[in-house]
Amino acid sequence: MTDFDTDVPPDATPHVCEHCGRPFARERYLALHRGLDHAAALSDDERAAYETAHDAETDDLRRFRLLALAGVVALYFGFLLTYAVVT
């Protein structure tokens, strides 16, 4: 087995890819790995798990982008109002 740099806590049981032996801290990460690196060898259940994990990841990224945009807009208007008050 190849040594991989992972963030699996020492007391946790890793989810290991049966194709390449790479460990993951969460089942969701394993499903994403399978879909990206071993797409040709997926069963129907594994493909469904990948699609579910991909949809959840997409939703998380969309939420992060909206929160980041809201933060930048709030920061911009905060500086704008501060500038208006100071000058």
XYZ file of N, CA and C in Angstrom:
261
model
N 0.844 -1.185 0.000
C 0.000 0.000 0.000
C 0.881 1.238 0.000
N 0.474 2.240 -0.735
C 1.199 3.499 -0.814
C 0.821 4.370 0.369
N 1.785 5.098 0.912
C 1.493 6.030 1.995
C 0.874 7.294 1.404
N -0.262 7.689 1.968
C -0.951 8.882 1.519
C -0.983 9.891 2.646
N -0.898 11.158 2.288
C -1.019 12.235 3.256
C -2.505 12.487 3.458
N -3.037 12.080 4.621
C -4.463 12.223 4.885
C -4.696 12.936 6.203
N -5.925 13.364 6.392
C -6.326 14.024 7.628
C -7.274 13.143 8.432
N -7.123 11.843 8.332
C -7.967 10.930 9.098
C -7.458 10.920 10.532
N -8.336 11.242 11.498
C -7.896 11.216 12.892
C -7.409 9.819 13.284
N -6.409 9.752 14.163
C -5.839 8.446 14.519
C -6.840 7.502 15.181
N -7.835 8.036 15.890
C -8.796 7.174 16.572
C -10.006 6.821 15.709
N -10.087 7.366 14.496
C -11.217 7.103 13.603
C -10.885 5.971 12.639
N -11.930 5.296 12.216
C -11.775 4.247 11.214
C -11.875 4.890 9.836
N -10.829 4.804 9.023
C -10.880 5.449 7.705
C -11.755 4.664 6.728
N -12.293 5.364 5.771
C -13.024 4.747 4.665
C -11.998 4.571 3.549
N -11.712 3.334 3.197
C -10.619 3.028 2.276
C -11.176 2.677 0.900
N -10.581 3.255 -0.129
C -10.952 2.939 -1.509
C -10.475 1.529 -1.840
N -11.396 0.697 -2.301
C -11.021 -0.683 -2.634
C -10.264 -0.790 -3.948
N -10.231 0.273 -4.726
C -9.512 0.253 -5.996
C -8.033 0.613 -5.834
N -7.749 1.645 -5.014
C -6.367 2.111 -4.896
C -5.838 2.102 -3.460
N -6.687 1.844 -2.478
C -6.237 1.762 -1.093
C -6.107 3.090 -0.381
N -6.551 4.168 -0.982
C -6.429 5.486 -0.368
C -7.482 5.649 0.738
N -7.065 6.104 1.926
C -8.026 6.290 3.024
C -8.655 7.683 3.010
N -9.891 7.758 3.486
C -10.618 9.017 3.584
C -11.280 9.113 4.939
N -11.429 10.337 5.438
C -12.021 10.554 6.754
C -13.533 10.382 6.722
N -14.159 10.632 5.587
C -15.615 10.553 5.485
C -16.034 9.732 4.278
N -17.179 9.117 4.398
C -17.742 8.326 3.303
C -18.020 9.208 2.085
N -18.423 10.446 2.335
C -18.703 11.388 1.244
C -17.451 11.652 0.417
N -16.309 11.800 1.075
C -15.056 12.030 0.354
C -14.678 10.812 -0.488
N -14.927 9.633 0.064
C -14.650 8.399 -0.677
C -15.535 8.307 -1.915
N -16.815 8.654 -1.768
C -17.726 8.612 -2.914
C -17.285 9.592 -4.002
N -16.848 10.781 -3.604
C -16.356 11.749 -4.591
C -15.093 11.243 -5.271
N -14.193 10.642 -4.505
C -12.957 10.086 -5.067
C -13.267 8.997 -6.086
N -14.161 8.096 -5.711
C -14.528 7.014 -6.635
C -15.080 7.572 -7.941
N -15.963 8.564 -7.839
C -16.573 9.124 -9.041
C -15.595 9.856 -9.924
N -14.579 10.458 -9.327
C -13.604 11.218 -10.112
C -12.459 10.358 -10.632
N -11.945 9.456 -9.790
C -10.761 8.687 -10.175
C -11.049 7.285 -10.694
N -12.201 6.728 -10.370
C -12.511 5.351 -10.773
C -13.896 5.273 -11.403
N -14.244 6.241 -12.218
C -15.600 6.338 -12.783
C -15.979 5.126 -13.615
N -15.037 4.541 -14.309
C -15.343 3.408 -15.183
C -15.667 2.136 -14.402
N -15.214 2.054 -13.167
C -15.391 0.832 -12.380
C -16.500 0.936 -11.334
N -17.386 1.925 -11.445
C -18.415 2.128 -10.428
C -19.625 1.230 -10.651
N -20.157 0.742 -9.543
C -21.431 0.024 -9.599
C -22.555 1.057 -9.568
N -23.783 0.598 -9.709
C -24.918 1.529 -9.692
C -25.043 2.219 -8.342
N -24.832 1.485 -7.249
C -24.903 2.076 -5.909
C -23.798 3.105 -5.695
N -22.581 2.779 -6.154
C -21.460 3.713 -6.012
C -21.689 4.962 -6.852
N -22.266 4.801 -8.036
C -22.551 5.960 -8.890
C -23.612 6.845 -8.236
N -24.626 6.233 -7.634
C -25.661 7.005 -6.937
C -25.060 7.736 -5.737
N -24.153 7.081 -5.009
C -23.488 7.733 -3.875
C -22.635 8.890 -4.359
N -21.951 8.723 -5.491
C -21.150 9.814 -6.060
C -22.036 10.992 -6.443
N -23.145 10.720 -7.108
C -24.025 11.809 -7.535
C -24.611 12.551 -6.334
N -24.962 11.815 -5.283
C -25.470 12.448 -4.065
C -24.393 13.313 -3.421
N -23.172 12.781 -3.320
C -22.066 13.539 -2.721
C -21.715 14.747 -3.584
N -21.762 14.592 -4.890
C -21.461 15.700 -5.804
C -22.494 16.804 -5.655
N -23.768 16.436 -5.568
C -24.826 17.433 -5.387
C -24.657 18.176 -4.064
N -24.328 17.435 -3.007
C -24.115 18.074 -1.701
C -22.912 19.008 -1.747
N -21.847 18.582 -2.426
C -20.650 19.422 -2.549
C -20.963 20.690 -3.346
N -21.744 20.553 -4.399
C -22.139 21.699 -5.205
C -22.977 22.678 -4.373
N -23.894 22.146 -3.577
C -24.708 23.000 -2.712
C -23.843 23.729 -1.685
N -22.882 23.020 -1.100
C -21.980 23.644 -0.124
C -21.148 24.757 -0.764
N -20.650 24.513 -1.967
C -19.863 25.534 -2.664
C -20.713 26.746 -3.030
N -21.938 26.495 -3.462
C -22.838 27.601 -3.801
C -23.115 28.448 -2.560
N -23.362 27.808 -1.426
C -23.615 28.537 -0.181
C -22.377 29.346 0.227
N -21.184 28.741 0.114
C -19.957 29.457 0.451
C -19.776 30.679 -0.437
N -20.022 30.531 -1.722
C -19.856 31.658 -2.640
C -20.822 32.793 -2.316
N -22.064 32.442 -1.981
C -23.029 33.479 -1.616
C -22.621 34.185 -0.333
N -22.153 33.430 0.662
C -21.705 34.046 1.909
C -20.470 34.917 1.687
N -19.548 34.457 0.839
C -18.356 35.252 0.537
C -18.744 36.543 -0.185
N -19.662 36.444 -1.122
C -20.131 37.638 -1.834
C -20.805 38.607 -0.865
N -21.638 38.085 0.020
C -22.301 38.943 1.010
C -21.266 39.623 1.912
N -20.231 38.905 2.292
C -19.176 39.495 3.115
C -18.432 40.599 2.393
N -18.114 40.387 1.130
C -17.407 41.402 0.348
C -18.290 42.634 0.162
N -19.580 42.427 -0.127
C -20.498 43.556 -0.295
C -20.625 44.322 1.011
N -20.775 43.619 2.127
C -20.878 44.287 3.428
C -19.603 45.059 3.750
N -18.463 44.491 3.467
C -17.194 45.170 3.693
C -17.079 46.419 2.816
N -17.459 46.295 1.556
C -17.408 47.434 0.639
C -18.285 48.584 1.144
N -19.526 48.269 1.474
C -20.422 49.326 1.943
C -20.007 49.853 3.311
N -19.397 49.015 4.137
C -18.864 49.506 5.404
C -17.777 50.522 5.185
N -16.839 50.226 4.278
C -15.795 51.196 3.957
C -16.374 52.441 3.294
N -17.368 52.271 2.432
C -17.991 53.404 1.767
C -18.668 54.325 2.778
N -19.407 53.764 3.707
C -20.069 54.589 4.719
C -19.053 55.238 5.651
N -17.989 54.522 5.993
C -16.942 55.103 6.833
C -16.274 56.264 6.116
N -16.003 56.105 4.838
C -15.410 57.178 4.045
C -16.339 58.393 3.993
N -17.649 58.128 3.812
C -18.627 59.221 3.734
C -18.704 59.986 5.048
N -18.583 59.300 6.166
C -18.668 59.955 7.473
C -17.386 60.718 7.786
N -16.254 60.165 7.443
C -14.962 60.770 7.782
C -14.668 61.995 6.928
N -15.049 61.967 5.669
C -14.712 63.104 4.793
C -15.802 64.110 4.683
